[in-house]
PDB file of C-alpha atoms in Angstrom:
ATOM      1  CA  MET Z 149      -0.414  -0.071   0.292  1.00  0.00           C
ATOM      2  CA  GLU Z 150       2.501   2.134   0.471  1.00  0.00           C
ATOM      3  CA  LYS Z 151       3.948   1.867  -2.667  1.00  0.00           C
ATOM      4  CA  GLU Z 152       0.875   3.228  -4.193  1.00  0.00           C
ATOM      5  CA  ASN Z 153       0.852   5.657  -2.157  1.00  0.00           C
ATOM      6  CA  PHE Z 154       4.178   7.044  -3.170  1.00  0.00           C
ATOM      7  CA  ARG Z 155       2.479   6.603  -6.843  1.00  0.00           C
ATOM      8  CA  GLN Z 156      -0.568   8.591  -6.207  1.00  0.00           C
ATOM      9  CA  LEU Z 157       1.321  11.669  -5.151  1.00  0.00           C
ATOM     10  CA  ILE Z 158       3.311  11.638  -7.419  1.00  0.00           C
ATOM     11  CA  HIS Z 159       0.249  11.385  -9.543  1.00  0.00           C
ATOM     12  CA  ALA Z 160      -1.002  13.829  -7.479  1.00  0.00           C
ATOM     13  CA  SER Z 161       2.041  16.454  -8.334  1.00  0.00           C
ATOM     14  CA  GLY Z 162       1.118  17.079 -11.448  1.00  0.00           C
ATOM     15  CA  ILE Z 163      -0.691  20.265  -9.912  1.00  0.00           C
ATOM     16  CA  PHE Z 164       2.287  21.349 -11.900  1.00  0.00           C
ATOM     17  CA  ILE Z 165       0.727  21.667 -14.575  1.00  0.00           C
ATOM     18  CA  VAL Z 166      -2.356  23.569 -13.563  1.00  0.00           C
ATOM     19  CA  PHE Z 167      -0.097  26.231 -12.469  1.00  0.00           C
ATOM     20  CA  VAL Z 168       1.851  26.274 -15.875  1.00  0.00           C
ATOM     21  CA  ASN Z 169      -1.448  26.902 -17.575  1.00  0.00           C
ATOM     22  CA  ILE Z 170      -2.660  29.999 -15.498  1.00  0.00           C
ATOM     23  CA  PHE Z 171       0.805  32.112 -15.450  1.00  0.00           C
ATOM     24  CA  LEU Z 172       1.777  30.722 -19.391  1.00  0.00           C
ATOM     25  CA  SER Z 173      -0.791  29.791 -22.005  1.00  0.00           C
ATOM     26  CA  PRO Z 174      -1.313  26.246 -22.530  1.00  0.00           C
ATOM     27  CA  LEU Z 175       0.560  25.771 -25.109  1.00  0.00           C
ATOM     28  CA  ILE Z 176       3.512  25.950 -22.648  1.00  0.00           C
ATOM     29  CA  ALA Z 177       1.370  22.911 -20.869  1.00  0.00           C
ATOM     30  CA  ILE Z 178       1.678  21.207 -23.776  1.00  0.00           C
ATOM     31  CA  LEU Z 179       5.186  21.833 -24.575  1.00  0.00           C
ATOM     32  CA  THR Z 180       6.358  21.143 -20.516  1.00  0.00           C
ATOM     33  CA  CYS Z 181       3.821  17.504 -20.407  1.00  0.00           C
ATOM     34  CA  ILE Z 182       5.254  16.535 -24.551  1.00  0.00           C
ATOM     35  CA  THR Z 183       9.399  17.691 -22.662  1.00  0.00           C
ATOM     36  CA  ILE Z 184       8.746  15.926 -20.038  1.00  0.00           C
ATOM     37  CA  VAL Z 185       7.211  12.615 -21.508  1.00  0.00           C
ATOM     38  CA  LEU Z 186      10.376  12.736 -23.958  1.00  0.00           C
ATOM     39  CA  ILE Z 187      12.873  13.286 -20.150  1.00  0.00           C
ATOM     40  CA  VAL Z 188      11.263   9.850 -18.540  1.00  0.00           C
ATOM     41  CA  GLU Z 189      10.661   7.677 -21.059  1.00  0.00           C
ATOM     42  CA  ALA Z 190      14.932   8.703 -21.933  1.00  0.00           C
ATOM     43  CA  ILE Z 191      15.451   8.196 -18.034  1.00  0.00           C
ATOM     44  CA  PHE Z 192      13.460   5.469 -18.446  1.00  0.00           C
ATOM     45  CA  ARG Z 193      16.133   2.939 -21.040  1.00  0.00           C
ATOM     46  CA  ILE Z 194      19.067   4.405 -19.324  1.00  0.00           C
ATOM     47  CA  ASP Z 195      17.851   3.386 -16.591  1.00  0.00           C
ATOM     48  CA  GLU Z 196      17.402  -0.154 -17.961  1.00  0.00           C
ATOM     49  CA  ASN Z 197      21.610  -0.264 -18.362  1.00  0.00           C
ATOM     50  CA  ARG Z 198      22.256   1.169 -15.247  1.00  0.00           C
ATOM     51  CA  LYS Z 199      20.942   3.668 -12.604  1.00  0.00           C
ATOM     52  CA  VAL Z 200      20.152   6.643 -12.590  1.00  0.00           C
ATOM     53  CA  PHE Z 201      20.592   8.926  -9.832  1.00  0.00           C
ATOM     54  CA  PHE Z 202      17.820   9.691  -7.493  1.00  0.00           C
ATOM     55  CA  PHE Z 203      15.134   8.605 -10.958  1.00  0.00           C
ATOM     56  CA  SER Z 204      15.989   4.830  -9.903  1.00  0.00           C
ATOM     57  CA  PHE Z 205      14.735   5.377  -6.078  1.00  0.00           C
ATOM     58  CA  ILE Z 206      11.291   7.117  -7.883  1.00  0.00           C
ATOM     59  CA  LEU Z 207      10.877   4.165 -11.125  1.00  0.00           C
ATOM     60  CA  ARG Z 208      11.477   1.163  -8.745  1.00  0.00           C
ATOM     61  CA  LYS Z 209       9.466   3.250  -5.715  1.00  0.00           C
ATOM     62  CA  CYS Z 210       6.790   3.856  -7.895  1.00  0.00           C
ATOM     63  CA  LYS Z 211       6.252   1.714 -10.965  1.00  0.00           C
ATOM     64  CA  ARG Z 212       3.035  -0.512 -11.026  1.00  0.00           C
ATOM     65  CA  GLU Z 213       5.034  -4.329 -12.445  1.00  0.00           C
ATOM     66  CA  ASN Z 214       2.700  -4.987 -15.438  1.00  0.00           C
ATOM     67  CA  ASP Z 215       2.829  -0.582 -16.340  1.00  0.00           C
ATOM     68  CA  GLU Z 216       5.726  -0.256 -17.770  1.00  0.00           C
ATOM     69  CA  ARG Z 217       4.179   2.998 -19.694  1.00  0.00           C
ATOM     70  CA  GLY Z 218       1.322   4.047 -18.383  1.00  0.00           C
ATOM     71  CA  PHE Z 219       2.688   8.293 -17.498  1.00  0.00           C
ATOM     72  CA  VAL Z 220       2.984   8.361 -21.893  1.00  0.00           C
ATOM     73  CA  TYR Z 221      -1.121   8.063 -20.923  1.00  0.00           C
ATOM     74  CA  PHE Z 222      -1.394  10.020 -18.429  1.00  0.00           C
ATOM     75  CA  PHE Z 223      -0.074  12.903 -19.841  1.00  0.00           C
ATOM     76  CA  ILE Z 224      -1.642  12.730 -23.192  1.00  0.00           C
ATOM     77  CA  GLY Z 225      -5.133  13.038 -21.512  1.00  0.00           C
ATOM     78  CA  ILE Z 226      -3.458  15.740 -19.422  1.00  0.00           C
ATOM     79  CA  ILE Z 227      -1.774  17.393 -23.716  1.00  0.00           C
ATOM     80  CA  LEU Z 228      -5.609  16.546 -25.149  1.00  0.00           C
ATOM     81  CA  THR Z 229      -7.682  18.299 -22.607  1.00  0.00           C
ATOM     82  CA  LEU Z 230      -4.982  21.254 -22.221  1.00  0.00           C
ATOM     83  CA  TYR Z 231      -6.271  21.461 -26.812  1.00  0.00           C
ATOM     84  CA  LEU Z 232      -9.647  20.783 -26.616  1.00  0.00           C
ATOM     85  CA  PHE Z 233     -10.218  23.371 -23.212  1.00  0.00           C
ATOM     86  CA  LYS Z 234      -7.649  26.040 -24.289  1.00  0.00           C
ATOM     87  CA  PHE Z 235     -10.906  28.224 -24.985  1.00  0.00           C
ATOM     88  CA  ASN Z 236     -11.607  28.246 -21.317  1.00  0.00           C
ATOM     89  CA  ILE Z 237      -8.423  27.910 -18.877  1.00  0.00           C
ATOM     90  CA  ALA Z 238     -10.655  27.205 -16.575  1.00  0.00           C
ATOM     91  CA  ILE Z 239     -12.132  24.156 -18.541  1.00  0.00           C
ATOM     92  CA  ALA Z 240      -9.391  23.315 -18.981  1.00  0.00           C
ATOM     93  CA  ASN Z 241      -7.656  23.543 -15.638  1.00  0.00           C
ATOM     94  CA  ALA Z 242     -11.231  22.301 -13.622  1.00  0.00           C
ATOM     95  CA  ALA Z 243     -10.430  19.447 -16.509  1.00  0.00           C
ATOM     96  CA  ILE Z 244      -7.168  18.372 -15.279  1.00  0.00           C
ATOM     97  CA  LEU Z 245      -7.799  18.863 -11.428  1.00  0.00           C
ATOM     98  CA  ILE Z 246     -10.658  16.376 -11.646  1.00  0.00           C
ATOM     99  CA  PHE Z 247      -8.539  14.106 -13.552  1.00  0.00           C
ATOM    100  CA  LEU Z 248      -4.766  14.306 -10.583  1.00  0.00           C
ATOM    101  CA  LEU Z 249      -6.885  14.626  -7.262  1.00  0.00           C
ATOM    102  CA  GLY Z 250     -10.213  12.387  -8.493  1.00  0.00           C
ATOM    103  CA  ASP Z 251      -7.667   9.571  -9.302  1.00  0.00           C
ATOM    104  CA  SER Z 252      -6.047   9.762  -6.642  1.00  0.00           C
ATOM    105  CA  ALA Z 253      -8.313  10.037  -4.204  1.00  0.00           C
ATOM    106  CA  SER Z 254     -10.173   7.140  -5.387  1.00  0.00           C
ATOM    107  CA  THR Z 255      -7.591   4.920  -4.722  1.00  0.00           C
ATOM    108  CA  ILE Z 256      -6.120   5.152  -1.708  1.00  0.00           C
ATOM    109  CA  PHE Z 257      -9.336   5.878  -0.602  1.00  0.00           C
ATOM    110  CA  GLY Z 258     -10.568   2.834  -2.058  1.00  0.00           C
ATOM    111  CA  LYS Z 259      -7.718   0.203  -1.470  1.00  0.00           C
ATOM    112  CA  ARG Z 260      -7.299   1.845   1.823  1.00  0.00           C
ATOM    113  CA  PHE Z 261     -10.680   1.272   2.692  1.00  0.00           C
ATOM    114  CA  GLY Z 262     -12.815   0.004   0.301  1.00  0.00           C
ATOM    115  CA  LYS Z 263     -15.062  -2.962   1.223  1.00  0.00           C
ATOM    116  CA  THR Z 264     -18.129  -3.022  -1.267  1.00  0.00           C
ATOM    117  CA  ARG Z 265     -17.638  -3.051  -5.079  1.00  0.00           C
ATOM    118  CA  LEU Z 266     -18.555  -1.933  -7.439  1.00  0.00           C
ATOM    119  CA  PRO Z 267     -22.083  -2.908  -9.091  1.00  0.00           C
ATOM    120  CA  PHE Z 268     -20.873  -3.823 -13.096  1.00  0.00           C
ATOM    121  CA  ASN Z 269     -17.131  -3.239 -12.118  1.00  0.00           C
ATOM    122  CA  GLU Z 270     -16.068  -5.147  -9.869  1.00  0.00           C
ATOM    123  CA  ARG Z 271     -12.075  -3.575  -9.480  1.00  0.00           C
ATOM    124  CA  LYS Z 272     -14.276  -1.017  -8.333  1.00  0.00           C
ATOM    125  CA  THR Z 273     -15.338   0.614  -4.439  1.00  0.00           C
ATOM    126  CA  VAL Z 274     -18.227   2.668  -3.478  1.00  0.00           C
ATOM    127  CA  VAL Z 275     -15.452   4.356  -1.125  1.00  0.00           C
ATOM    128  CA  GLY Z 276     -12.879   5.777  -4.001  1.00  0.00           C
ATOM    129  CA  THR Z 277     -15.974   6.128  -6.397  1.00  0.00           C
ATOM    130  CA  SER Z 278     -16.994   8.334  -3.435  1.00  0.00           C
ATOM    131  CA  ALA Z 279     -12.865  10.065  -2.739  1.00  0.00           C
ATOM    132  CA  PHE Z 280     -12.703  10.673  -6.227  1.00  0.00           C
ATOM    133  CA  PHE Z 281     -15.765  12.938  -6.848  1.00  0.00           C
ATOM    134  CA  ILE Z 282     -15.591  14.565  -3.366  1.00  0.00           C
ATOM    135  CA  VAL Z 283     -12.081  14.771  -3.864  1.00  0.00           C
ATOM    136  CA  ALA Z 284     -12.680  16.126  -8.197  1.00  0.00           C
ATOM    137  CA  LEU Z 285     -15.139  18.641  -6.332  1.00  0.00           C
ATOM    138  CA  ILE Z 286     -13.374  20.513  -4.450  1.00  0.00           C
ATOM    139  CA  GLY Z 287     -10.148  20.599  -6.577  1.00  0.00           C
ATOM    140  CA  ALA Z 288     -12.974  21.835  -9.422  1.00  0.00           C
ATOM    141  CA  LEU Z 289     -14.427  23.961  -7.975  1.00  0.00           C
ATOM    142  CA  THR Z 290     -11.393  26.152  -7.279  1.00  0.00           C
ATOM    143  CA  GLN Z 291     -11.146  27.012 -11.143  1.00  0.00           C
ATOM    144  CA  LEU Z 292     -15.712  27.067 -11.943  1.00  0.00           C
ATOM    145  CA  PRO Z 293     -19.025  27.815 -10.175  1.00  0.00           C
ATOM    146  CA  LEU Z 294     -20.415  24.662  -8.980  1.00  0.00           C
ATOM    147  CA  THR Z 295     -22.717  23.435 -10.935  1.00  0.00           C
ATOM    148  CA  PRO Z 296     -19.954  22.607 -13.811  1.00  0.00           C
ATOM    149  CA  ALA Z 297     -17.972  21.507 -11.262  1.00  0.00           C
ATOM    150  CA  LEU Z 298     -20.312  19.400  -9.713  1.00  0.00           C
ATOM    151  CA  VAL Z 299     -21.740  18.159 -12.928  1.00  0.00           C
ATOM    152  CA  GLY Z 300     -17.653  17.706 -13.891  1.00  0.00           C
ATOM    153  CA  ALA Z 301     -16.682  15.000 -10.706  1.00  0.00           C
ATOM    154  CA  LEU Z 302     -20.050  13.347 -10.993  1.00  0.00           C
ATOM    155  CA  CYS Z 303     -18.749  12.485 -14.925  1.00  0.00           C
ATOM    156  CA  GLY Z 304     -15.686  12.158 -13.766  1.00  0.00           C
ATOM    157  CA  ALA Z 305     -15.906   9.792 -11.017  1.00  0.00           C
ATOM    158  CA  ILE Z 306     -18.397   7.220 -13.678  1.00  0.00           C
ATOM    159  CA  THR Z 307     -15.938   7.815 -16.029  1.00  0.00           C
ATOM    160  CA  GLU Z 308     -13.155   6.405 -13.968  1.00  0.00           C
ATOM    161  CA  ALA Z 309     -15.736   3.284 -12.062  1.00  0.00           C
ATOM    162  CA  TYR Z 310     -16.107   2.349 -15.593  1.00  0.00           C
ATOM    163  CA  SER Z 311     -13.672   2.827 -18.491  1.00  0.00           C
ATOM    164  CA  PRO Z 312     -13.199  -0.002 -20.630  1.00  0.00           C
ATOM    165  CA  ILE Z 313      -9.517   1.909 -21.834  1.00  0.00           C
ATOM    166  CA  ASP Z 314      -6.481   3.250 -19.463  1.00  0.00           C
ATOM    167  CA  ASP Z 315      -8.500   6.153 -16.919  1.00  0.00           C
ATOM    168  CA  ASN Z 316      -5.842   8.317 -17.685  1.00  0.00           C
ATOM    169  CA  ILE Z 317      -7.041  10.356 -20.989  1.00  0.00           C
ATOM    170  CA  PRO Z 318     -10.641   9.679 -20.938  1.00  0.00           C
ATOM    171  CA  ILE Z 319     -11.667  10.862 -17.537  1.00  0.00           C
ATOM    172  CA  PRO Z 320      -9.670  14.823 -17.933  1.00  0.00           C
ATOM    173  CA  VAL Z 321     -11.373  14.993 -21.529  1.00  0.00           C
ATOM    174  CA  ILE Z 322     -15.016  13.920 -20.669  1.00  0.00           C
ATOM    175  CA  ALA Z 323     -15.464  15.383 -17.495  1.00  0.00           C
ATOM    176  CA  GLY Z 324     -13.820  18.827 -19.228  1.00  0.00           C
ATOM    177  CA  ILE Z 325     -16.951  18.035 -22.702  1.00  0.00           C
ATOM    178  CA  ALA Z 326     -19.717  17.870 -19.645  1.00  0.00           C
ATOM    179  CA  MET Z 327     -18.991  20.890 -18.147  1.00  0.00           C
ATOM    180  CA  SER Z 328     -18.475  23.095 -21.010  1.00  0.00           C
ATOM    181  CA  LEU Z 329     -22.054  22.080 -22.202  1.00  0.00           C
ATOM    182  CA  VAL Z 330     -21.973  23.449 -18.275  1.00  0.00           C
ATOM    183  CA  VAL Z 331     -20.694  25.615 -19.828  1.00  0.00           C
ATOM    184  CA  TYR Z 332     -21.990  27.068 -22.946  1.00  0.00           C
ATOM    185  CA  LEU Z 333     -25.053  25.683 -22.192  1.00  0.00           C
ATOM    186  CA  ILE Z 334     -27.588  25.475 -19.635  1.00  0.00           C
TER     187      ILE Z 334
END
């Protein structure tokens, strides 16, 4: 469990992208993400043959056995979100916060306290999905009013619970679409 908590802390640390997006521009945030992916991929390759000071420790501490390149999907989700919602930085940032904070909370609380499984998905728990929703809502409220934040957090939680593919890509995109519909159509 300690390894997963450390991994989720690394996952949530992606919040710095929101700050880049606030103070600079979506393009700079996208380029930052691409640069990070390239650097981490280079470190992965070097690490196969020799230890890389500091980074080898982090890789071994937070890498799942069956998830060699999950970080790529993580950044693809963020990059797509930044690109698709660059017309409204608040929506882009809220979607990223829903993804980062909600996904981390669902894993930490679901694994630690979750007993009751979700219907139609035995791998997820009611506690984990509830934690996703609550923490994602709090994060989204830092960027948007209650109604779009509520809809985004709910759509993000449902996506995390039932996505048939790696949830790192669809969570922020679906949350962003849902919030955009609320902001621009309601």
